[in-house]
């Protein structure tokens, strides 16, 4: 008899029928003799709607109150699922993050889990109940409700699986696994049977929306096997797990894209020590997380500095940087919202050379100009004009043979 943590995303609990479907699936698992802990997201687009409500009151809601509001979404879905399980004759009990004892720091809207108390859940399981936990939320030492960042129910599930020593953390979602590219763009994209934590972490932070990046980081740190699979189909999905030697056989594992960023440039910046610190210090003070940074070669004592950031933060960043530009006597600040980042990811890059060259050649052949480049040990990212995103993703998927069976690509 195994202990299994199952997490169902917003689209899987979007309406009463879907909640009944989830209940059916949970009961099936329990009937196989497993103990089950279920973590749920808020129904459908509830969290977005709650954010919208707050915005309708004030453009900059207090973070504590925002968490108080956002946490209600998961309280609704967890109670409804517990009712659906009981209606099927199963003992079940719902818990908020607070009731479970998911203790976090006080960084509202992006709190970090510090400790998880397992007694309440253990007691419920002992009593033969199915424990249904509201995802995405925790509580501070001062009893203030916190949330774990968008997509944070994944983290709740992985962290609970780690704390309870569960055999596996199953993430049920509206896609049936992790693909070599977005199947909406590349029809030949292939579902991966297995993927390493490291690759999944890169993919999640490079725009693949299937798992929250922080949850993968946590899974890696605590060795929690994560199985991403469909809520609506019985087939196995993708296992996110420790890297094994076979994984390096493929040159690259997947191509991802991210259309959520913008690019900001500060023009003709005096090239002297301390300037970058002033620019990025100011951006950091705003709580804005910068992604890629490029500084051009200095000419006659001046240089241009460009960087990417979440598009939603672009207006605020440009606002404060115009001030900085005046102070340091730069020529001005420009921005571009219509950019996209396409990335190749794979642990195979450690042992295969020429991936970057082939990526650049593929984009060149399609006449796509590269605006920025960044690399790490297992990924290469290029920023391009947004209108070329589909073309770039398809061309790269084809050039690296990702549609074929693993190992057959080279
Ligand atoms: N409901 C939250 C969100 O939309 C958490 C989650 O779905 O994982 O971000
Ligand atoms: Mg999600």
Short mmCIF file of C-alpha atoms and ligand atoms in Angstrom, two decimals:
data_model
loop_
_atom_site.label_atom_id
_atom_site.label_comp_id
_atom_site.label_asym_id
_atom_site.label_seq_id
_atom_site.Cartn_x
_atom_site.Cartn_y
_atom_site.Cartn_z
CA UNK A 1 0.00 0.00 0.00
CA UNK A 2 1.60 3.20 -1.18
CA UNK A 3 1.08 6.79 -0.16
CA UNK A 4 0.35 8.87 -3.24
CA UNK A 5 0.00 12.63 -3.52
CA UNK A 6 -2.17 13.73 -6.43
CA UNK A 7 -2.48 17.34 -7.54
CA UNK A 8 -5.27 18.56 -9.81
CA UNK A 9 -4.86 21.88 -11.60
CA UNK A 10 -7.47 24.59 -12.14
CA UNK A 11 -8.69 23.26 -15.50
CA UNK A 12 -9.24 19.82 -13.91
CA UNK A 13 -11.59 21.23 -11.27
CA UNK A 14 -13.12 24.01 -13.39
CA UNK A 15 -16.77 23.01 -12.86
CA UNK A 16 -18.88 20.57 -10.76
CA UNK A 17 -18.75 17.82 -13.44
CA UNK A 18 -14.96 18.02 -13.60
CA UNK A 19 -14.77 17.89 -9.80
CA UNK A 20 -16.91 14.72 -9.93
CA UNK A 21 -14.47 13.34 -12.51
CA UNK A 22 -11.55 14.06 -10.19
CA UNK A 23 -13.42 12.41 -7.31
CA UNK A 24 -13.91 9.30 -9.46
CA UNK A 25 -10.21 9.18 -10.22
CA UNK A 26 -9.21 9.68 -6.58
CA UNK A 27 -11.61 6.92 -5.48
CA UNK A 28 -10.12 4.55 -8.08
CA UNK A 29 -6.66 5.17 -6.62
CA UNK A 30 -7.93 4.61 -3.08
CA UNK A 31 -9.67 1.41 -4.18
CA UNK A 32 -6.36 0.07 -5.42
CA UNK A 33 -5.42 0.13 -1.74
CA UNK A 34 -3.37 3.33 -1.72
CA UNK A 35 -3.52 6.10 0.82
CA UNK A 36 -4.24 9.31 -1.04
CA UNK A 37 -3.54 12.97 -0.33
CA UNK A 38 -5.08 15.28 -2.92
CA UNK A 39 -3.96 18.86 -3.54
CA UNK A 40 -6.21 21.12 -5.60
CA UNK A 41 -5.84 24.44 -7.40
CA UNK A 42 -8.64 26.98 -7.54
CA UNK A 43 -11.45 26.29 -10.03
CA UNK A 44 -10.66 27.36 -13.60
CA UNK A 45 -9.57 31.00 -13.83
CA UNK A 46 -10.62 31.86 -10.27
CA UNK A 47 -7.23 33.19 -9.20
CA UNK A 48 -7.05 35.54 -12.22
CA UNK A 49 -10.57 36.75 -11.41
CA UNK A 50 -9.62 37.41 -7.79
CA UNK A 51 -6.55 39.36 -8.93
CA UNK A 52 -8.88 41.34 -11.22
CA UNK A 53 -11.22 42.09 -8.32
CA UNK A 54 -8.36 43.42 -6.24
CA UNK A 55 -7.17 45.55 -9.19
CA UNK A 56 -10.67 46.98 -9.50
CA UNK A 57 -10.35 48.26 -5.94
CA UNK A 58 -6.79 49.58 -6.13
CA UNK A 59 -3.92 49.30 -8.61
CA UNK A 60 -1.50 48.34 -5.82
CA UNK A 61 -3.30 46.15 -3.28
CA UNK A 62 -1.58 45.38 -0.01
CA UNK A 63 0.22 42.03 -0.35
CA UNK A 64 -1.15 40.59 2.90
CA UNK A 65 -4.71 41.35 1.88
CA UNK A 66 -4.09 40.02 -1.62
CA UNK A 67 -3.01 36.69 -0.11
CA UNK A 68 -6.06 36.69 2.13
CA UNK A 69 -8.17 37.05 -1.02
CA UNK A 70 -6.30 34.67 -3.35
CA UNK A 71 -6.24 31.83 -0.82
CA UNK A 72 -10.04 31.65 -0.91
CA UNK A 73 -9.99 30.08 -4.39
CA UNK A 74 -8.37 26.86 -3.21
CA UNK A 75 -10.55 26.73 -0.10
CA UNK A 76 -13.59 26.50 -2.37
CA UNK A 77 -12.25 23.70 -4.60
CA UNK A 78 -10.90 21.63 -1.69
CA UNK A 79 -14.22 21.71 0.16
CA UNK A 80 -16.15 20.82 -3.01
CA UNK A 81 -13.85 17.89 -3.77
CA UNK A 82 -14.19 16.58 -0.21
CA UNK A 83 -17.98 16.74 -0.62
CA UNK A 84 -17.76 14.91 -3.96
CA UNK A 85 -15.67 12.15 -2.36
CA UNK A 86 -18.10 11.83 0.53
CA UNK A 87 -20.99 11.64 -1.94
CA UNK A 88 -19.21 8.59 -3.38
CA UNK A 89 -19.18 6.99 0.03
CA UNK A 90 -15.55 7.73 0.87
CA UNK A 91 -14.44 9.38 4.08
CA UNK A 92 -12.67 12.60 3.18
CA UNK A 93 -11.64 15.82 4.88
CA UNK A 94 -10.46 19.12 3.44
CA UNK A 95 -7.72 21.27 4.94
CA UNK A 96 -6.50 24.79 4.30
CA UNK A 97 -2.74 25.39 4.27
CA UNK A 98 -3.15 26.91 7.71
CA UNK A 99 -4.97 23.85 9.08
CA UNK A 100 -2.35 21.45 7.73
CA UNK A 101 0.46 23.56 9.13
CA UNK A 102 2.28 24.62 5.97
CA UNK A 103 4.51 27.21 7.60
CA UNK A 104 6.07 29.88 5.39
CA UNK A 105 8.06 33.07 5.66
CA UNK A 106 6.17 36.38 5.42
CA UNK A 107 7.03 37.19 1.78
CA UNK A 108 3.41 37.66 0.74
CA UNK A 109 2.41 36.46 -2.79
CA UNK A 110 5.69 34.52 -3.14
CA UNK A 111 6.21 32.97 0.28
CA UNK A 112 8.72 30.16 0.80
CA UNK A 113 7.80 27.03 2.72
CA UNK A 114 9.85 26.66 5.89
CA UNK A 115 8.26 23.65 7.53
CA UNK A 116 5.33 21.30 7.08
CA UNK A 117 3.55 19.67 9.94
CA UNK A 118 2.32 16.23 8.94
CA UNK A 119 0.38 15.12 12.03
CA UNK A 120 -3.07 16.28 10.92
CA UNK A 121 -2.79 14.60 7.53
CA UNK A 122 -1.28 11.48 9.04
CA UNK A 123 -4.18 11.27 11.48
CA UNK A 124 -6.74 11.67 8.70
CA UNK A 125 -5.04 8.94 6.65
CA UNK A 126 -4.85 6.72 9.70
CA UNK A 127 -8.61 7.09 10.12
CA UNK A 128 -9.05 5.91 6.54
CA UNK A 129 -9.88 9.37 5.23
CA UNK A 130 -8.73 10.94 1.98
CA UNK A 131 -7.00 14.21 2.82
CA UNK A 132 -7.83 17.06 0.45
CA UNK A 133 -5.47 20.01 0.79
CA UNK A 134 -5.98 23.52 -0.57
CA UNK A 135 -2.91 24.21 -2.71
CA UNK A 136 -0.93 27.43 -3.14
CA UNK A 137 -1.21 28.60 0.46
CA UNK A 138 0.51 28.57 3.80
CA UNK A 139 0.63 30.51 7.02
CA UNK A 140 3.28 32.55 8.80
CA UNK A 141 4.38 32.20 12.41
CA UNK A 142 2.05 35.17 13.06
CA UNK A 143 -0.94 33.28 11.58
CA UNK A 144 -1.07 35.47 8.47
CA UNK A 145 -2.17 33.63 5.33
CA UNK A 146 0.40 33.55 2.53
CA UNK A 147 0.50 32.26 -1.05
CA UNK A 148 3.41 30.54 -2.78
CA UNK A 149 3.56 32.36 -6.12
CA UNK A 150 1.43 31.68 -9.21
CA UNK A 151 1.23 27.99 -10.00
CA UNK A 152 2.08 27.33 -6.35
CA UNK A 153 -0.23 24.33 -5.92
CA UNK A 154 2.47 22.29 -7.65
CA UNK A 155 4.81 23.29 -4.85
CA UNK A 156 2.25 22.39 -2.18
CA UNK A 157 1.93 18.93 -3.72
CA UNK A 158 5.65 18.29 -4.12
CA UNK A 159 6.44 19.61 -0.65
CA UNK A 160 3.72 17.46 0.93
CA UNK A 161 4.95 14.42 -0.99
CA UNK A 162 8.45 15.11 0.35
CA UNK A 163 7.30 15.66 3.93
CA UNK A 164 5.07 12.56 3.95
CA UNK A 165 7.60 10.37 2.15
CA UNK A 166 5.09 9.64 -0.62
CA UNK A 167 6.01 7.16 -3.32
CA UNK A 168 5.18 9.63 -6.07
CA UNK A 169 3.69 13.07 -6.62
CA UNK A 170 1.24 12.90 -9.51
CA UNK A 171 0.49 16.21 -11.20
CA UNK A 172 -2.78 15.94 -13.11
CA UNK A 173 -3.28 18.61 -15.73
CA UNK A 174 -4.93 19.37 -19.06
CA UNK A 175 -1.92 18.18 -21.07
CA UNK A 176 -0.83 14.56 -20.89
CA UNK A 177 2.84 15.13 -20.19
CA UNK A 178 5.93 17.13 -21.07
CA UNK A 179 6.54 17.50 -24.79
CA UNK A 180 9.58 18.17 -26.99
CA UNK A 181 7.85 21.46 -27.95
CA UNK A 182 4.42 23.03 -27.52
CA UNK A 183 2.16 20.64 -29.51
CA UNK A 184 -0.06 23.62 -30.30
CA UNK A 185 2.79 24.95 -32.45
CA UNK A 186 4.56 21.75 -33.49
CA UNK A 187 2.14 18.92 -34.36
CA UNK A 188 5.07 16.43 -34.51
CA UNK A 189 6.07 17.23 -30.93
CA UNK A 190 6.63 14.07 -28.94
CA UNK A 191 5.71 13.27 -25.36
CA UNK A 192 8.78 12.55 -23.26
CA UNK A 193 8.62 9.40 -21.12
CA UNK A 194 11.20 10.72 -18.69
CA UNK A 195 13.00 13.98 -18.13
CA UNK A 196 15.61 15.03 -15.58
CA UNK A 197 14.84 17.49 -12.80
CA UNK A 198 17.47 19.83 -14.18
CA UNK A 199 15.99 19.91 -17.68
CA UNK A 200 12.49 20.33 -16.29
CA UNK A 201 13.70 23.20 -14.10
CA UNK A 202 15.18 24.98 -17.12
CA UNK A 203 12.07 24.32 -19.19
CA UNK A 204 9.75 25.59 -16.47
CA UNK A 205 11.70 28.82 -16.14
CA UNK A 206 12.00 29.15 -19.94
CA UNK A 207 8.28 29.23 -20.58
CA UNK A 208 6.96 25.64 -20.40
CA UNK A 209 3.89 26.12 -18.24
CA UNK A 210 3.33 22.53 -17.18
CA UNK A 211 5.08 22.78 -13.78
CA UNK A 212 5.98 25.66 -11.49
CA UNK A 213 9.79 26.07 -11.55
CA UNK A 214 10.08 26.25 -7.77
CA UNK A 215 8.22 22.98 -7.37
CA UNK A 216 10.76 21.23 -9.62
CA UNK A 217 13.61 22.74 -7.65
CA UNK A 218 12.05 21.36 -4.47
CA UNK A 219 11.46 17.94 -6.05
CA UNK A 220 15.10 17.76 -7.09
CA UNK A 221 16.37 18.80 -3.68
CA UNK A 222 14.27 16.20 -1.88
CA UNK A 223 14.33 13.50 -4.57
CA UNK A 224 10.54 13.44 -5.03
CA UNK A 225 9.54 11.62 -8.25
CA UNK A 226 6.99 13.74 -10.11
CA UNK A 227 4.63 12.22 -12.66
CA UNK A 228 2.97 14.77 -14.97
CA UNK A 229 -0.15 13.25 -16.52
CA UNK A 230 -3.58 13.96 -17.94
CA UNK A 231 -6.67 14.41 -15.75
CA UNK A 232 -8.81 13.20 -18.59
CA UNK A 233 -6.88 10.20 -19.96
CA UNK A 234 -5.58 7.11 -18.18
CA UNK A 235 -2.22 6.88 -20.05
CA UNK A 236 1.05 7.42 -18.23
CA UNK A 237 2.56 10.85 -18.76
CA UNK A 238 6.10 12.11 -18.15
CA UNK A 239 8.21 11.13 -15.16
CA UNK A 240 10.43 13.92 -13.83
CA UNK A 241 13.28 12.19 -12.11
CA UNK A 242 16.98 11.98 -11.39
CA UNK A 243 19.23 12.14 -14.43
CA UNK A 244 20.32 8.76 -15.77
CA UNK A 245 23.13 8.07 -18.25
CA UNK A 246 20.76 7.42 -21.17
CA UNK A 247 19.41 10.95 -20.95
CA UNK A 248 22.65 12.38 -22.30
CA UNK A 249 22.35 10.42 -25.54
CA UNK A 250 20.05 12.98 -27.08
CA UNK A 251 21.76 16.22 -28.13
CA UNK A 252 18.83 18.28 -26.97
CA UNK A 253 15.65 17.26 -25.22
CA UNK A 254 13.20 20.04 -26.03
CA UNK A 255 12.66 23.48 -27.48
CA UNK A 256 10.66 25.94 -25.40
CA UNK A 257 9.43 29.45 -26.00
CA UNK A 258 8.39 32.31 -23.78
CA UNK A 259 6.32 35.23 -25.02
CA UNK A 260 5.85 36.88 -21.63
CA UNK A 261 8.92 39.11 -21.55
CA UNK A 262 9.86 42.56 -22.82
CA UNK A 263 13.23 44.09 -23.62
CA UNK A 264 14.48 47.41 -22.25
CA UNK A 265 17.59 49.26 -23.48
CA UNK A 266 19.46 52.16 -21.93
CA UNK A 267 21.28 54.01 -24.68
CA UNK A 268 24.68 55.63 -24.66
CA UNK A 269 25.52 54.85 -21.07
CA UNK A 270 28.86 56.29 -19.87
CA UNK A 271 31.15 53.25 -19.64
CA UNK A 272 32.60 53.45 -16.13
CA UNK A 273 32.56 51.36 -12.95
CA UNK A 274 29.37 51.49 -10.90
CA UNK A 275 26.95 52.30 -13.72
CA UNK A 276 25.53 48.77 -14.15
CA UNK A 277 25.20 48.57 -10.37
CA UNK A 278 23.12 51.78 -10.35
CA UNK A 279 20.89 50.60 -13.20
CA UNK A 280 20.21 47.12 -11.90
CA UNK A 281 20.17 48.23 -8.27
CA UNK A 282 17.28 50.55 -9.13
CA UNK A 283 15.43 47.78 -10.97
CA UNK A 284 15.97 45.34 -8.07
CA UNK A 285 14.64 47.89 -5.55
CA UNK A 286 11.36 47.70 -7.46
CA UNK A 287 11.26 43.95 -6.82
CA UNK A 288 11.63 43.36 -10.57
CA UNK A 289 13.48 40.21 -11.58
CA UNK A 290 15.68 40.72 -14.63
CA UNK A 291 16.40 37.83 -16.98
CA UNK A 292 18.99 38.27 -19.77
CA UNK A 293 21.45 41.17 -19.76
CA UNK A 294 23.58 42.29 -22.70
CA UNK A 295 26.15 45.08 -22.67
CA UNK A 296 27.45 46.17 -26.05
CA UNK A 297 31.09 46.79 -26.85
CA UNK A 298 32.09 50.22 -25.64
CA UNK A 299 32.71 52.88 -28.28
CA UNK A 300 34.16 56.32 -27.43
CA UNK A 301 33.46 55.73 -23.75
CA UNK A 302 29.77 54.91 -24.17
CA UNK A 303 27.86 51.65 -24.38
CA UNK A 304 24.26 50.39 -24.66
CA UNK A 305 22.83 48.05 -22.03
CA UNK A 306 19.78 45.88 -22.77
CA UNK A 307 17.92 43.43 -20.61
CA UNK A 308 14.71 41.38 -20.56
CA UNK A 309 12.10 41.29 -17.80
CA UNK A 310 8.48 40.17 -17.30
CA UNK A 311 6.36 42.30 -19.63
CA UNK A 312 4.02 43.25 -16.77
CA UNK A 313 6.95 44.98 -15.04
CA UNK A 314 8.17 46.83 -18.14
CA UNK A 315 6.27 50.11 -17.61
CA UNK A 316 7.44 50.39 -14.01
CA UNK A 317 11.05 49.60 -14.96
CA UNK A 318 11.09 52.19 -17.76
CA UNK A 319 9.62 54.75 -15.36
CA UNK A 320 12.39 54.41 -12.80
CA UNK A 321 15.13 53.98 -15.41
CA UNK A 322 14.29 57.25 -17.15
CA UNK A 323 15.20 58.89 -13.87
CA UNK A 324 18.45 56.90 -13.63
CA UNK A 325 19.30 57.69 -17.27
CA UNK A 326 19.05 61.41 -16.53
CA UNK A 327 21.22 61.05 -13.47
CA UNK A 328 24.02 59.11 -15.19
CA UNK A 329 23.65 61.20 -18.38
CA UNK A 330 22.72 58.34 -20.68
CA UNK A 331 20.98 59.21 -23.95
CA UNK A 332 17.64 57.60 -23.04
CA UNK A 333 15.57 54.48 -22.49
CA UNK A 334 13.79 52.45 -25.18
CA UNK A 335 11.76 49.26 -24.98
CA UNK A 336 10.29 46.51 -27.14
CA UNK A 337 7.31 44.44 -25.99
CA UNK A 338 7.01 42.21 -29.05
CA UNK A 339 9.85 39.84 -28.35
CA UNK A 340 10.01 36.12 -27.63
CA UNK A 341 12.65 33.87 -26.18
CA UNK A 342 13.24 30.49 -27.81
CA UNK A 343 15.45 28.00 -26.01
CA UNK A 344 17.00 24.59 -26.58
CA UNK A 345 17.31 22.50 -23.42
CA UNK A 346 19.11 19.23 -22.81
CA UNK A 347 21.65 17.58 -20.52
CA UNK A 348 23.18 16.18 -23.73
CA UNK A 349 24.68 19.63 -24.39
CA UNK A 350 27.33 18.87 -21.80
CA UNK A 351 28.78 16.17 -24.03
CA UNK A 352 27.84 17.35 -27.54
CA UNK A 353 29.41 20.39 -29.14
CA UNK A 354 28.00 22.55 -31.90
CA UNK A 355 24.48 22.94 -30.51
CA UNK A 356 24.72 26.73 -30.44
CA UNK A 357 26.14 26.87 -33.97
CA UNK A 358 23.36 24.68 -35.29
CA UNK A 359 20.72 26.71 -33.49
CA UNK A 360 22.02 29.99 -34.93
CA UNK A 361 22.35 28.49 -38.42
CA UNK A 362 18.77 27.22 -38.25
CA UNK A 363 17.43 30.64 -37.31
CA UNK A 364 19.59 32.31 -39.98
CA UNK A 365 18.26 29.99 -42.67
CA UNK A 366 14.74 31.16 -41.81
CA UNK A 367 15.87 34.79 -41.96
CA UNK A 368 15.27 35.28 -38.23
CA UNK A 369 17.46 37.88 -36.57
CA UNK A 370 18.81 37.10 -33.10
CA UNK A 371 18.47 40.04 -30.70
CA UNK A 372 20.08 38.52 -27.61
CA UNK A 373 21.74 35.24 -26.67
CA UNK A 374 22.34 33.55 -23.34
CA UNK A 375 23.66 30.13 -22.47
CA UNK A 376 24.12 27.83 -19.51
CA UNK A 377 25.50 24.33 -19.26
CA UNK A 378 22.26 22.74 -20.47
CA UNK A 379 20.43 25.47 -22.39
CA UNK A 380 20.81 28.08 -25.12
CA UNK A 381 18.29 30.89 -25.41
CA UNK A 382 17.81 33.43 -28.19
CA UNK A 383 15.58 36.48 -28.04
CA UNK A 384 13.89 37.12 -31.39
CA UNK A 385 11.01 39.20 -32.72
CA UNK A 386 7.75 37.77 -31.43
CA UNK A 387 6.24 37.35 -34.92
CA UNK A 388 8.83 34.66 -35.73
CA UNK A 389 8.12 32.50 -32.66
CA UNK A 390 6.16 29.72 -34.38
CA UNK A 391 8.55 29.59 -37.31
CA UNK A 392 11.59 29.43 -35.02
CA UNK A 393 10.16 26.72 -32.76
CA UNK A 394 9.14 24.55 -35.74
CA UNK A 395 12.47 24.98 -37.53
CA UNK A 396 14.50 24.16 -34.40
CA UNK A 397 12.36 21.15 -33.55
CA UNK A 398 12.94 19.85 -37.07
CA UNK A 399 16.66 20.70 -37.22
CA UNK A 400 17.39 18.81 -34.00
CA UNK A 401 15.25 15.82 -34.96
CA UNK A 402 13.13 16.11 -31.84
CA UNK A 403 10.06 14.52 -33.41
CA UNK A 404 11.84 11.20 -33.79
CA UNK A 405 12.38 8.65 -31.05
CA UNK A 406 15.07 9.50 -28.54
CA UNK A 407 18.51 8.55 -29.76
CA UNK A 408 17.27 8.53 -33.36
CA UNK A 409 17.82 12.26 -33.65
CA UNK A 410 21.53 12.13 -34.29
N1 LIG B 1 -4.54 29.01 -8.26
C1 LIG B 1 -3.17 29.44 -8.22
C2 LIG B 1 -2.78 30.07 -9.55
O1 LIG B 1 -3.61 30.17 -10.45
C3 LIG B 1 -2.24 28.33 -7.86
C4 LIG B 1 -2.20 27.18 -8.84
O2 LIG B 1 -3.07 27.04 -9.69
O3 LIG B 1 -1.27 26.37 -8.75
O4 LIG B 1 -1.68 30.51 -9.70
MG1 LIG B 2 -0.59 25.11 -12.73
#
